PDB file of C-alpha atoms and ligand atoms in Angstrom:
ATOM      1  CA  UNK B   1     145.469 110.351 117.804  1.00  0.00           C
ATOM      2  CA  UNK B   2     144.323 110.278 114.179  1.00  0.00           C
ATOM      3  CA  UNK B   3     146.966 110.383 111.454  1.00  0.00           C
ATOM      4  CA  UNK B   4     146.934 113.333 109.082  1.00  0.00           C
ATOM      5  CA  UNK B   5     145.819 111.102 106.242  1.00  0.00           C
ATOM      6  CA  UNK B   6     142.916 109.495 108.134  1.00  0.00           C
ATOM      7  CA  UNK B   7     141.895 112.838 109.579  1.00  0.00           C
ATOM      8  CA  UNK B   8     141.867 114.448 106.113  1.00  0.00           C
ATOM      9  CA  UNK B   9     139.815 111.603 104.643  1.00  0.00           C
ATOM     10  CA  UNK B  10     137.304 111.776 107.512  1.00  0.00           C
ATOM     11  CA  UNK B  11     137.068 115.545 107.082  1.00  0.00           C
ATOM     12  CA  UNK B  12     136.465 115.102 103.377  1.00  0.00           C
ATOM     13  CA  UNK B  13     133.723 112.605 104.191  1.00  0.00           C
ATOM     14  CA  UNK B  14     131.853 115.270 106.181  1.00  0.00           C
ATOM     15  CA  UNK B  15     131.594 117.220 102.939  1.00  0.00           C
ATOM     16  CA  UNK B  16     130.730 114.149 100.850  1.00  0.00           C
ATOM     17  CA  UNK B  17     127.884 113.198 103.188  1.00  0.00           C
ATOM     18  CA  UNK B  18     126.472 116.729 103.086  1.00  0.00           C
ATOM     19  CA  UNK B  19     126.744 116.538  99.295  1.00  0.00           C
ATOM     20  CA  UNK B  20     124.791 113.260  99.450  1.00  0.00           C
ATOM     21  CA  UNK B  21     122.093 115.015 101.465  1.00  0.00           C
ATOM     22  CA  UNK B  22     121.983 117.811  98.905  1.00  0.00           C
ATOM     23  CA  UNK B  23     121.875 115.331  96.030  1.00  0.00           C
ATOM     24  CA  UNK B  24     118.942 113.425  97.555  1.00  0.00           C
ATOM     25  CA  UNK B  25     117.132 116.669  98.245  1.00  0.00           C
ATOM     26  CA  UNK B  26     117.557 117.391  94.538  1.00  0.00           C
ATOM     27  CA  UNK B  27     116.002 113.992  93.778  1.00  0.00           C
ATOM     28  CA  UNK B  28     113.161 114.810  96.171  1.00  0.00           C
ATOM     29  CA  UNK B  29     112.733 118.133  94.405  1.00  0.00           C
ATOM     30  CA  UNK B  30     112.487 116.324  91.044  1.00  0.00           C
ATOM     31  CA  UNK B  31     109.755 114.013  92.326  1.00  0.00           C
ATOM     32  CA  UNK B  32     107.857 116.845  94.035  1.00  0.00           C
ATOM     33  CA  UNK B  33     107.672 118.553  90.647  1.00  0.00           C
ATOM     34  CA  UNK B  34     106.476 115.277  89.091  1.00  0.00           C
ATOM     35  CA  UNK B  35     103.673 115.024  91.658  1.00  0.00           C
ATOM     36  CA  UNK B  36     105.062 111.769  93.035  1.00  0.00           C
ATOM     37  CA  UNK B  37     104.952 112.674  96.707  1.00  0.00           C
ATOM     38  CA  UNK B  38     105.895 109.189  97.926  1.00  0.00           C
ATOM     39  CA  UNK B  39     109.142 109.154  95.972  1.00  0.00           C
ATOM     40  CA  UNK B  40     109.758 112.735  97.129  1.00  0.00           C
ATOM     41  CA  UNK B  41     109.235 111.628 100.725  1.00  0.00           C
ATOM     42  CA  UNK B  42     111.582 108.662 100.327  1.00  0.00           C
ATOM     43  CA  UNK B  43     114.419 110.845  99.056  1.00  0.00           C
ATOM     44  CA  UNK B  44     113.788 113.606 101.572  1.00  0.00           C
ATOM     45  CA  UNK B  45     114.227 111.080 104.372  1.00  0.00           C
ATOM     46  CA  UNK B  46     117.315 109.793 102.582  1.00  0.00           C
ATOM     47  CA  UNK B  47     118.645 113.367 102.643  1.00  0.00           C
ATOM     48  CA  UNK B  48     118.030 113.528 106.405  1.00  0.00           C
ATOM     49  CA  UNK B  49     119.972 110.298 106.883  1.00  0.00           C
ATOM     50  CA  UNK B  50     122.890 111.677 104.900  1.00  0.00           C
ATOM     51  CA  UNK B  51     122.944 114.816 107.047  1.00  0.00           C
ATOM     52  CA  UNK B  52     123.085 112.496 110.069  1.00  0.00           C
ATOM     53  CA  UNK B  53     126.052 110.696 108.519  1.00  0.00           C
ATOM     54  CA  UNK B  54     127.849 114.006 107.995  1.00  0.00           C
ATOM     55  CA  UNK B  55     127.285 114.938 111.635  1.00  0.00           C
ATOM     56  CA  UNK B  56     128.613 111.591 112.828  1.00  0.00           C
ATOM     57  CA  UNK B  57     131.889 112.131 110.940  1.00  0.00           C
ATOM     58  CA  UNK B  58     131.990 115.707 112.268  1.00  0.00           C
ATOM     59  CA  UNK B  59     131.490 114.549 115.857  1.00  0.00           C
ATOM     60  CA  UNK B  60     133.975 111.701 115.550  1.00  0.00           C
ATOM     61  CA  UNK B  61     136.662 114.160 114.433  1.00  0.00           C
ATOM     62  CA  UNK B  62     135.899 116.495 117.343  1.00  0.00           C
ATOM     63  CA  UNK B  63     135.840 113.608 119.816  1.00  0.00           C
ATOM     64  CA  UNK B  64     139.366 112.803 118.674  1.00  0.00           C
ATOM     65  CA  UNK B  65     140.668 116.362 118.878  1.00  0.00           C
ATOM     66  CA  UNK B  66     140.968 116.690 115.119  1.00  0.00           C
ATOM     67  CA  UNK B  67     140.312 119.930 113.314  1.00  0.00           C
ATOM     68  CA  UNK B  68     137.216 120.126 111.124  1.00  0.00           C
ATOM     69  CA  UNK B  69     137.177 122.347 108.054  1.00  0.00           C
ATOM     70  CA  UNK B  70     133.823 122.829 106.343  1.00  0.00           C
ATOM     71  CA  UNK B  71     134.239 123.278 102.592  1.00  0.00           C
ATOM     72  CA  UNK B  72     131.772 124.306  99.886  1.00  0.00           C
ATOM     73  CA  UNK B  73     129.139 121.745  98.957  1.00  0.00           C
ATOM     74  CA  UNK B  74     129.017 121.045  95.222  1.00  0.00           C
ATOM     75  CA  UNK B  75     125.878 121.560  93.166  1.00  0.00           C
ATOM     76  CA  UNK B  76     124.074 118.271  92.445  1.00  0.00           C
ATOM     77  CA  UNK B  77     124.934 117.353  88.863  1.00  0.00           C
ATOM     78  CA  UNK B  78     123.229 114.017  88.204  1.00  0.00           C
ATOM     79  CA  UNK B  79     121.106 113.315  85.144  1.00  0.00           C
ATOM     80  CA  UNK B  80     117.484 113.757  86.236  1.00  0.00           C
ATOM     81  CA  UNK B  81     116.089 113.049  82.779  1.00  0.00           C
ATOM     82  CA  UNK B  82     113.592 110.396  83.883  1.00  0.00           C
ATOM     83  CA  UNK B  83     112.304 108.644  87.004  1.00  0.00           C
ATOM     84  CA  UNK B  84     114.521 105.654  86.296  1.00  0.00           C
ATOM     85  CA  UNK B  85     117.560 107.866  85.617  1.00  0.00           C
ATOM     86  CA  UNK B  86     117.132 109.354  89.105  1.00  0.00           C
ATOM     87  CA  UNK B  87     116.862 105.929  90.740  1.00  0.00           C
ATOM     88  CA  UNK B  88     119.931 104.688  88.884  1.00  0.00           C
ATOM     89  CA  UNK B  89     121.885 107.814  89.801  1.00  0.00           C
ATOM     90  CA  UNK B  90     121.038 107.015  93.432  1.00  0.00           C
ATOM     91  CA  UNK B  91     122.491 103.529  93.179  1.00  0.00           C
ATOM     92  CA  UNK B  92     125.566 104.799  91.335  1.00  0.00           C
ATOM     93  CA  UNK B  93     126.114 107.363  94.077  1.00  0.00           C
ATOM     94  CA  UNK B  94     125.840 104.790  96.870  1.00  0.00           C
ATOM     95  CA  UNK B  95     128.388 102.539  95.155  1.00  0.00           C
ATOM     96  CA  UNK B  96     130.694 105.572  94.941  1.00  0.00           C
ATOM     97  CA  UNK B  97     130.212 106.324  98.659  1.00  0.00           C
ATOM     98  CA  UNK B  98     130.944 102.691  99.531  1.00  0.00           C
ATOM     99  CA  UNK B  99     134.277 103.151  97.747  1.00  0.00           C
ATOM    100  CA  UNK B 100     134.994 106.268  99.820  1.00  0.00           C
ATOM    101  CA  UNK B 101     134.214 104.485 103.097  1.00  0.00           C
ATOM    102  CA  UNK B 102     136.391 101.555 102.040  1.00  0.00           C
ATOM    103  CA  UNK B 103     139.277 103.901 101.237  1.00  0.00           C
ATOM    104  CA  UNK B 104     139.097 105.473 104.715  1.00  0.00           C
ATOM    105  CA  UNK B 105     138.908 102.013 106.240  1.00  0.00           C
ATOM    106  CA  UNK B 106     141.987 100.925 104.297  1.00  0.00           C
ATOM    107  CA  UNK B 107     143.915 104.002 105.488  1.00  0.00           C
ATOM    108  CA  UNK B 108     142.874 103.358 109.095  1.00  0.00           C
ATOM    109  CA  UNK B 109     143.877  99.723 108.756  1.00  0.00           C
ATOM    110  CA  UNK B 110     147.288 100.711 107.456  1.00  0.00           C
ATOM    111  CA  UNK B 111     147.709 102.952 110.533  1.00  0.00           C
ATOM    112  CA  UNK B 112     146.468 100.242 112.916  1.00  0.00           C
ATOM    113  CA  UNK B 113     143.895 102.843 113.873  1.00  0.00           C
ATOM    114  CA  UNK B 114     141.471 100.372 115.443  1.00  0.00           C
ATOM    115  CA  UNK B 115     139.224 103.068 116.881  1.00  0.00           C
ATOM    116  CA  UNK B 116     138.514 104.527 113.462  1.00  0.00           C
ATOM    117  CA  UNK B 117     138.021 101.062 112.000  1.00  0.00           C
ATOM    118  CA  UNK B 118     135.427 100.326 114.677  1.00  0.00           C
ATOM    119  CA  UNK B 119     133.699 103.654 114.028  1.00  0.00           C
ATOM    120  CA  UNK B 120     133.616 102.861 110.305  1.00  0.00           C
ATOM    121  CA  UNK B 121     132.174  99.373 110.832  1.00  0.00           C
ATOM    122  CA  UNK B 122     128.724 100.933 111.204  1.00  0.00           C
ATOM    123  CA  UNK B 123     129.148 102.734 107.875  1.00  0.00           C
ATOM    124  CA  UNK B 124     130.348  99.593 106.097  1.00  0.00           C
ATOM    125  CA  UNK B 125     127.102  97.876 107.131  1.00  0.00           C
ATOM    126  CA  UNK B 126     125.037 100.960 106.341  1.00  0.00           C
ATOM    127  CA  UNK B 127     126.477 101.141 102.824  1.00  0.00           C
ATOM    128  CA  UNK B 128     125.477  97.519 102.234  1.00  0.00           C
ATOM    129  CA  UNK B 129     121.917  98.382 103.258  1.00  0.00           C
ATOM    130  CA  UNK B 130     121.827 101.543 101.163  1.00  0.00           C
ATOM    131  CA  UNK B 131     122.916  99.670  98.051  1.00  0.00           C
ATOM    132  CA  UNK B 132     120.219  97.037  98.676  1.00  0.00           C
ATOM    133  CA  UNK B 133     117.593  99.771  99.109  1.00  0.00           C
ATOM    134  CA  UNK B 134     118.652 101.550  95.917  1.00  0.00           C
ATOM    135  CA  UNK B 135     118.637  98.260  93.986  1.00  0.00           C
ATOM    136  CA  UNK B 136     115.207  97.320  95.355  1.00  0.00           C
ATOM    137  CA  UNK B 137     113.797 100.620  94.233  1.00  0.00           C
ATOM    138  CA  UNK B 138     115.091 100.055  90.694  1.00  0.00           C
ATOM    139  CA  UNK B 139     113.682  96.499  90.617  1.00  0.00           C
ATOM    140  CA  UNK B 140     110.255  97.649  91.787  1.00  0.00           C
ATOM    141  CA  UNK B 141     110.250 100.478  89.268  1.00  0.00           C
ATOM    142  CA  UNK B 142     111.150  98.050  86.480  1.00  0.00           C
ATOM    143  CA  UNK B 143     108.340  95.723  87.542  1.00  0.00           C
ATOM    144  CA  UNK B 144     105.565  98.215  88.248  1.00  0.00           C
ATOM    145  CA  UNK B 145     106.642 101.685  87.128  1.00  0.00           C
ATOM    146  CA  UNK B 146     105.445 101.538  83.523  1.00  0.00           C
ATOM    147  CA  UNK B 147     101.833 100.902  84.593  1.00  0.00           C
ATOM    148  CA  UNK B 148     100.005 103.955  86.063  1.00  0.00           C
ATOM    149  CA  UNK B 149      98.283 101.863  88.736  1.00  0.00           C
ATOM    150  CA  UNK B 150     101.570 100.177  89.619  1.00  0.00           C
ATOM    151  CA  UNK B 151     103.303 103.529  89.853  1.00  0.00           C
ATOM    152  CA  UNK B 152     100.496 104.830  92.072  1.00  0.00           C
ATOM    153  CA  UNK B 153     100.854 101.863  94.425  1.00  0.00           C
ATOM    154  CA  UNK B 154     104.641 102.171  94.531  1.00  0.00           C
ATOM    155  CA  UNK B 155     104.373 105.876  95.242  1.00  0.00           C
ATOM    156  CA  UNK B 156     101.924 105.110  98.089  1.00  0.00           C
ATOM    157  CA  UNK B 157     104.326 102.552  99.549  1.00  0.00           C
ATOM    158  CA  UNK B 158     107.216 105.017  99.510  1.00  0.00           C
ATOM    159  CA  UNK B 159     105.054 107.631 101.202  1.00  0.00           C
ATOM    160  CA  UNK B 160     105.072 105.407 104.269  1.00  0.00           C
ATOM    161  CA  UNK B 161     108.797 105.700 104.864  1.00  0.00           C
ATOM    162  CA  UNK B 162     109.494 107.409 108.177  1.00  0.00           C
ATOM    163  CA  UNK B 163     112.655 109.012 109.458  1.00  0.00           C
ATOM    164  CA  UNK B 164     114.658 107.116 112.059  1.00  0.00           C
ATOM    165  CA  UNK B 165     117.681 108.576 113.812  1.00  0.00           C
ATOM    166  CA  UNK B 166     120.878 106.594 113.171  1.00  0.00           C
ATOM    167  CA  UNK B 167     121.500 103.631 115.468  1.00  0.00           C
ATOM    168  CA  UNK B 168     125.092 104.839 115.899  1.00  0.00           C
ATOM    169  CA  UNK B 169     125.599 107.509 118.560  1.00  0.00           C
ATOM    170  CA  UNK B 170     128.855 109.159 119.589  1.00  0.00           C
TER     171      UNK B 170
HETATM  172 FE1  LIG C 201     125.925 108.307 103.769  1.00  0.00          FE
HETATM  173 FE2  LIG C 201     124.107 106.996 101.518  1.00  0.00          FE
HETATM  174  O1  LIG C 201     125.714 107.036 102.495  1.00  0.00           O
END
């Protein structure tokens, strides 16, 4: 049985993960318009992963007989003024999401809700990886992005990213 607080936080996370998907689709949209199809691909796959995250929270709530309420998804509102601004907004967003996951974990811990803590373990690890990925992208852009050939190569590398279903199943 999930507590009201944990259940509400998990429900809110469904919305936050769908927002993340929408945000990354907005990033993909920005790069499509720029003609950088590799970057667009990278963020489109990121959007798919975020949708998967939302569905995992959704399913976890249902598996535990909790009610799910689907709220409105906010319009993406990040500064897309430059390629680097987009990349940095991505990192900033992942750090924010890490804070959300940690807050749910803390609430579950307070409740001695070990099942939810175990469910969230996957997300704690995932957030670590997502922050590394976002940081790597910024580092590579700093190193190679100002040179047209470097940007071309980086774009080609990012075009190779393929979608993988999440390793967590419920
Ligand atoms: Fe669902 Fe990028 O965290």
